[in-house]
Structures are given as C-alpha cells and as structure tokens.
XYZ file of C-alpha atoms in Angstrom:
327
model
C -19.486 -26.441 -5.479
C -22.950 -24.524 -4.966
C -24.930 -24.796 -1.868
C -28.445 -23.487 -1.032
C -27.019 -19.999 0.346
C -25.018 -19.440 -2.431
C -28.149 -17.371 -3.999
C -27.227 -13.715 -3.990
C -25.916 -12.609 -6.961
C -24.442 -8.778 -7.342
C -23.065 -6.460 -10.063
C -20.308 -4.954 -9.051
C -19.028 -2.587 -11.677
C -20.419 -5.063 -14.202
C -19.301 -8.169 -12.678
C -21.732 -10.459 -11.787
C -20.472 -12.294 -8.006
C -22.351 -14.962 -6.409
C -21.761 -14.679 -2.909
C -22.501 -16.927 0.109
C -25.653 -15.323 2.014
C -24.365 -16.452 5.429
C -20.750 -14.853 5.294
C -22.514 -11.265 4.280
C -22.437 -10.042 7.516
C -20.547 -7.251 9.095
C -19.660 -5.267 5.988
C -16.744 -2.378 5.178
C -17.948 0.162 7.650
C -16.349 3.427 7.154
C -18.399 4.838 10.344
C -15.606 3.165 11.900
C -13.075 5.761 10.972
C -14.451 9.121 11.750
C -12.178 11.544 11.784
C -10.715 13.155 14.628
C -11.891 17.213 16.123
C -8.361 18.457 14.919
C -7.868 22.018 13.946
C -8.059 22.249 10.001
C -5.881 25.714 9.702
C -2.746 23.203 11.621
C -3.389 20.532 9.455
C -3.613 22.725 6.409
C 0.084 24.369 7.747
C 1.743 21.096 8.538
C 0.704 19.643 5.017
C 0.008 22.166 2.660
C -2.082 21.884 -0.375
C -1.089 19.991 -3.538
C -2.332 21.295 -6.645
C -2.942 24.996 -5.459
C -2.552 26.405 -8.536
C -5.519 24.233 -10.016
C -7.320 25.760 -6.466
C -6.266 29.533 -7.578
C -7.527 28.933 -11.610
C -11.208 27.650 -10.468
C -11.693 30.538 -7.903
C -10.296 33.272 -10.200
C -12.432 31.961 -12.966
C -15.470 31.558 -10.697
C -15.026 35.301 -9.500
C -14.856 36.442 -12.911
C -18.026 34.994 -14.165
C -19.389 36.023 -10.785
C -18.375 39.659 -12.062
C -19.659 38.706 -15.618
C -22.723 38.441 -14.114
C -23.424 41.467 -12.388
C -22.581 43.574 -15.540
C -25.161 41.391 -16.988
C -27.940 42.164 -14.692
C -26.668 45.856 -14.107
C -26.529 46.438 -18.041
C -29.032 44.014 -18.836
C -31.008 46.859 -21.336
C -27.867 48.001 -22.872
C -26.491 44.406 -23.584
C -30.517 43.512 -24.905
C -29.933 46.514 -27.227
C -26.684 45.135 -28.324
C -28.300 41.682 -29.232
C -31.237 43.634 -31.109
C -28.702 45.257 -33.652
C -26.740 42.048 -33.904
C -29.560 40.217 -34.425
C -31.549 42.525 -36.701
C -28.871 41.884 -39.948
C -30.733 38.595 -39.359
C -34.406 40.056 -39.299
C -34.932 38.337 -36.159
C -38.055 39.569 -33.612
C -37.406 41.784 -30.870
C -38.320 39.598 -27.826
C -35.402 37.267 -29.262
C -32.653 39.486 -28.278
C -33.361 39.873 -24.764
C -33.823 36.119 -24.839
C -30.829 36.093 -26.004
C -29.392 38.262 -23.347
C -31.286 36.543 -20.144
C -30.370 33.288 -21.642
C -26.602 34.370 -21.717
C -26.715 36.269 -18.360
C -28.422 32.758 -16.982
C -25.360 30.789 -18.316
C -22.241 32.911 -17.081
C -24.408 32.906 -13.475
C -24.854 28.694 -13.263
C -20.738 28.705 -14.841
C -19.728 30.999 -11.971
C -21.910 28.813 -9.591
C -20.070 25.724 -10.737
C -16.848 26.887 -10.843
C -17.636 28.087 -6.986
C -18.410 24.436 -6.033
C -15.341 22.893 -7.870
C -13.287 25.415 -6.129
C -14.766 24.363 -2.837
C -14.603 20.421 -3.564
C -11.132 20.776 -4.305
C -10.223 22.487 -1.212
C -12.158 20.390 0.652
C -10.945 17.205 -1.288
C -6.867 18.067 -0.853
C -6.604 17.882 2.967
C -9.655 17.856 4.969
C -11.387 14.871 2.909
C -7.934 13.269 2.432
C -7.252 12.680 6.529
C -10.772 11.786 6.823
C -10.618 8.842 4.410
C -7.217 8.456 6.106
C -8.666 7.699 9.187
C -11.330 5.900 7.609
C -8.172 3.474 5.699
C -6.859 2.889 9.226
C -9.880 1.792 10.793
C -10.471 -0.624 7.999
C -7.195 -2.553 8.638
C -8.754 -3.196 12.039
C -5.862 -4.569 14.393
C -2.883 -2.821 13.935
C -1.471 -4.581 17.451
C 0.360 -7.408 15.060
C 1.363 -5.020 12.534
C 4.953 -4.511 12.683
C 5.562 -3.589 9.197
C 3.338 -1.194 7.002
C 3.434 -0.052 3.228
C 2.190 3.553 1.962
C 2.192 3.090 -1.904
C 2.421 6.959 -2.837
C 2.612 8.890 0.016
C 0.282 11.258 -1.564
C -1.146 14.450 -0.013
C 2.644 14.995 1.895
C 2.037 11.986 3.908
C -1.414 12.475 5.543
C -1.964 8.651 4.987
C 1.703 7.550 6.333
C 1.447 9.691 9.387
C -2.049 8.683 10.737
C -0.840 4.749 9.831
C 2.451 5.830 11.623
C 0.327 7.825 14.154
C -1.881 4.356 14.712
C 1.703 2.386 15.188
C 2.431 4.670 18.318
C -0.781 4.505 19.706
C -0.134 0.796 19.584
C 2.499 1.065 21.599
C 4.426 -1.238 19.455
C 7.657 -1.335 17.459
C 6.015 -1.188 14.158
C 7.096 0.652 11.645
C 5.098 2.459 7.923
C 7.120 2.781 4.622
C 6.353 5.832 2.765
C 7.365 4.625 -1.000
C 6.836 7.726 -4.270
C 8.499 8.545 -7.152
C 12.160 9.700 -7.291
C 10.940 13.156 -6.164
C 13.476 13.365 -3.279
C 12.219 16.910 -2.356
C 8.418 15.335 -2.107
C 10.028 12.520 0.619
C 11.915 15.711 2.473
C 8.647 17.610 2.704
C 6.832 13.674 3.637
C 9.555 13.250 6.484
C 9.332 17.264 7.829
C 5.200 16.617 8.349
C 5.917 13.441 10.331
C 8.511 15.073 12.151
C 5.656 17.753 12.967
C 2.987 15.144 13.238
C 5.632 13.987 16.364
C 5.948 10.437 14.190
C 8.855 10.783 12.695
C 10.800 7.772 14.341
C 7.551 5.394 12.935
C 8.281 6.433 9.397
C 10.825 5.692 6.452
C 10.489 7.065 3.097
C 12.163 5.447 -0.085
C 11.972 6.028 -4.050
C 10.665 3.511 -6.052
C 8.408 1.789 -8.775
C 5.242 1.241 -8.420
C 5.159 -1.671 -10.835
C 8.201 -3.169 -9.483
C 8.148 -2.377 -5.881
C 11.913 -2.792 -4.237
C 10.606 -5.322 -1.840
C 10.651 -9.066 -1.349
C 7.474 -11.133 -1.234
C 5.015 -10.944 1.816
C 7.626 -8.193 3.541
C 4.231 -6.061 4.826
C 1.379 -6.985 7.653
C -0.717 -4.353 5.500
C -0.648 -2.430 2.452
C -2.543 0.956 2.160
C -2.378 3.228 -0.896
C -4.438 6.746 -1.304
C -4.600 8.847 -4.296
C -2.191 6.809 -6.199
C -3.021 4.265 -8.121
C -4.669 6.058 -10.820
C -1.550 8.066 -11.687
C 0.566 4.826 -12.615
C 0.934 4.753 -16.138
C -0.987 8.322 -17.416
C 1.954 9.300 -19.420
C 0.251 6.013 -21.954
C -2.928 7.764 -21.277
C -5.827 7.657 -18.733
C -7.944 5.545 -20.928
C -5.746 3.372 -22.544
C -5.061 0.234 -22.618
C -1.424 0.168 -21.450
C -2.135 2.694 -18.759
C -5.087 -0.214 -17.390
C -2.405 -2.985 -17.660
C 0.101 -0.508 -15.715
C -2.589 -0.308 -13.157
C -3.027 -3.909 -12.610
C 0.754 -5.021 -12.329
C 0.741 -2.004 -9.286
C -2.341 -3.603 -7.605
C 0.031 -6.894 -8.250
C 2.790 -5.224 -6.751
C 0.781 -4.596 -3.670
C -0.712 -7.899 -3.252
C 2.942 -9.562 -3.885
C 4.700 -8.065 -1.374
C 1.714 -8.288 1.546
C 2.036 -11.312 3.817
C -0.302 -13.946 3.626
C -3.226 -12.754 6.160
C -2.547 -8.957 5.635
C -4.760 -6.536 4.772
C -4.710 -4.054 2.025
C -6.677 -0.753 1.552
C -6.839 1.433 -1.550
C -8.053 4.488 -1.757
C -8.485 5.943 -5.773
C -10.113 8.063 -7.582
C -12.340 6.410 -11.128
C -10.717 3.775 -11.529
C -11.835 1.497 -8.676
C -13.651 -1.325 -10.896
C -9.781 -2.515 -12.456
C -8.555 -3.191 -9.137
C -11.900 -4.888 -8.191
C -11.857 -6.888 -10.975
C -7.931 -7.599 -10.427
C -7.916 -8.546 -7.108
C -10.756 -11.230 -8.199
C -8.414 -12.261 -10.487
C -5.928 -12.983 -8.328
C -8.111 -14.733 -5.960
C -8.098 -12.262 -2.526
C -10.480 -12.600 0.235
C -13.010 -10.456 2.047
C -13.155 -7.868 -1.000
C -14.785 -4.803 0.094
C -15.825 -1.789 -1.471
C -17.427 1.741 -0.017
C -20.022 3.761 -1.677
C -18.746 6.163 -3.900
C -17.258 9.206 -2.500
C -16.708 12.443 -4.530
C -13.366 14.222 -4.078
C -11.545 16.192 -7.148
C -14.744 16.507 -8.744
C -14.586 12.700 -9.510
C -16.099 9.612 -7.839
C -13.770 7.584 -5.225
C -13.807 4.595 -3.497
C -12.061 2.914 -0.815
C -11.493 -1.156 -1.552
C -10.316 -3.371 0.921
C -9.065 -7.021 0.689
C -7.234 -9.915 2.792
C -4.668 -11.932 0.816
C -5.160 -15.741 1.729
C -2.786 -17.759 3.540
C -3.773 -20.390 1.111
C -4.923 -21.235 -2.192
C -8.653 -20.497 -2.742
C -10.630 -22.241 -4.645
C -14.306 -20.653 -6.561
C -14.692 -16.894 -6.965
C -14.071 -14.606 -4.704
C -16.451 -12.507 -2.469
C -17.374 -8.768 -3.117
C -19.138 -6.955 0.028
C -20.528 -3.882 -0.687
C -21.025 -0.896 2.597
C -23.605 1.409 1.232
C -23.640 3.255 4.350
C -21.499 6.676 4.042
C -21.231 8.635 7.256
C-alpha cells in the first residue's frame, strides 16, 4: 500500500520503480573500494593476461594503419595521381582525386587511432580495471567479520576476485573461507590456486568445477555471493542475443540467489547485460538492489549490481538505488 513518500519513480533500464523517498539514502558507493598502491608489473606476473592474443591483433593492426598512414602523408602526390587515373575512366574533376586521397589518408589515421585506444582499454580492462572493481565488489559486501563462507561464481581473470575476497577473509582475522567455482577447465583452477598461493591466500581458498545453472551447492550454503566477468558467458554457445542464452542467464542469477543465505549479500560484476539480472532479481523479490554507473571495460559498458536476499517474504516491488558517482 502507497504512502505519501512513495513518489519517486525511476527507469532503470526501462523499468519503471517506485521507490520510497525516505529509504534513498546512503547509496552503492564504489568510492568505498579504491584500489590499493600495488605494483601493476607484480600483479600483471602473478595473474597474467587472459585474452592476449585479442591484445596482440588490436596493437598489430593499430601499428599497421599507423604505418598506412605515414605512406599516405609521405606519398600523398603520388597516391593523388593514382586516384586521378582511376578516376579519370570516370571523367571525374581533378580536385576529386586528392579528395579522394585526403579523405582515405583521414580514415586509415582515425582506424589506427581507434584501434590504439581498444588496444589500451583492453590492457587496461584485463587486470588493472579488473582488481580495481575487485576491490570495489569487496567493499560493497561491507562486513565481511560474519562471513564465514564466500562464493566466486567464475573465478575469472585467474582469480583476482577470489583472492582479494580471500585476501579480505585474512584481514578479518577469521576462519572464513571463498569458493572459487568455473568450468571443468582443471588447468584454469591450477593456475586460480598457484596466484592465491602467490597472493599468500592460498589456505582461504578452494576451487571446484561446476555449473553455473545448477550450482553443486545446497540452499543458503554462502554469507555472500560475488561474481565478475561471468555471467554474460553462460549460455553464448545459444547465442549472445538470444533468447535461450537470456533464460540461461537468469536461472545463473537464480543459482546465485538460491544458494545465498537469507541476509547475504551478493555482488555482480558483468559486462552488457546488467538490465536481465536487474530485472531478475526484481523478479525474485531481493532487497537493497543497487546498481553503479556504467563502467567501460572490453570496449563495452559494465556495471556492478548489488542486492540483499530477504530473510523473509517481501511483499510490493522491490527497490532499485542508483550511485551515479564513479571515482
């Protein structure tokens, strides 16, 4: 039932929410998690880079047109000449060939610019951005001193978001304990377990193989769920955009909220597909649903969502707080 502060009304990824004006205080503050003055060129050796090869193609392609480029501008006459004769079967003026030319010089210069920049966002976006939004996930759980059980759904990035939960646990000082769960990859979980090991976290971490739509674990086993990088590879063998991939999406957000205790706290990190698991955990009725202004990594826009599962049933839709603050 409505009440005078229940006035505010939001889109959030075309969802209208009503929301209650007096609980919209302190919001999803990332600020909270800044990251720590580590060395990048250790953290790059203990974890590595996923995806180098995708790194390697945009910076050879981007130094190519870069070299495009300069033959342009070096040959610029020659290659104007070259347009005049291709363009004179056509009886076309002149001045349009070295239009022509400038115009395709212009082109391979922006492409080689571009290609620059995606290099550099994906470098950045692999490892430095990754433990940032890490730290940023761990912050947003808030007190990890009742934790004593912790889920990593994915393990992604060779367990930069297990080790600074695990990493967290010990500076607890408590006899908690982070589940690293991926694919049946065994050699990704041996390379996960070798960067705790180096990460001096090792006895704070487990890693298992599993589904992420029917996670090997009974209901409300976790104190908090986290989950970076992930989600939006569950079902892509259907598809990206598909409908089956969506629905393979959801039963994983499910999955999460299933085996969470009542009271814990979940975090998702993702890439695109954000608004499904916003409109899913609605669905299914969680509390305190927050979601960060949209980060770029990979090229693509990201967002970090976090949510309390209720230690009883709620009734009348659910509330959506939105941090548009990005430090």
């Amino acid at each position: 039932m409505g009440n005078r502060n229940d006035i505010t009304v939001i889109s959030v990824f075309g969802a209208s929410i009503t929301t209650n004006q007096n609980s919209v205080t302190e919001t999803f503050d990332l600020a909270m998690g800044k990251s720590s003055n580590r060395d990048w060129t250790q953290i790059y050796l203990i974890y590595g880079m996923d995806q180098w090869q995708t790194f390697v193609f945009l910076l050879c392609q981007a130094i190519l047109f870069s070299v495009l480029s300069i033959v342009y501008l070096h040959y610029f006459n020659d290659i104007s000449c070259f347009f005049q004769n291709l363009l004179s079967v056509a009886s076309v003026p002149g001045g349009a060939a070295r239009f022509a030319a400038g115009f395709t010089g212009s082109v391979t210069a922006l492409s080689a610019l571009c290609l620059f920049y995606a290099a550099a966002n994906f470098f950045y976006s692999a490892v430095p951005l990754h433990h940032d939004m890490a730290q940023r996930m761990v912050a947003a759980v808030g007190d990890w001193s009742t934790v004593r059980l912790a889920l990593d759904l994915g393990c992604c990035g060779r367990g930069i978001l297990l080790n600074s939960v695990a990493a967290r646990l010990k500076k607890e000082g408590n006899s908690g304990r982070v589940v690293g769960l991926n694919g049946p990859n065994r050699a990704e979980l041996a390379a996960t377990l070798r960067a705790a090991k180096m990460e001096g976290v090792g006895e704070y971490v487990t890693c298992r193989t599993g589904d992420a739509m029917r996670l090997p674990f009974a209901d409300g086993s976790f104190d908090a769920v986290v989950s970076g990088r992930f989600v939006h590879k569950v079902g892509r063998e259907h598809g990206a955009g598909t409908a089956e991939a969506a629905a393979e999406r959801g039963r994983a957000v499910a999955e999460m909220v299933r085996v969470l205790k009542e009271g814990g706290i979940g975090v998702v990190w993702d890439l695109v597909h954000v608004p499904e698991y916003v409109r899913r955990l609605q669905e299914m009725k969680m509390e305190d649903i927050r979601v960060s202004e949209r980060v770029t990594a990979f090229m693509v826009s990201s967002h970090i969502v976090s949510f309390r599962k209720p230690t009883h049933h709620v009734h009348g839709p659910p509330e959506v707080r939105l941090d548009w603050r990005l430090c």
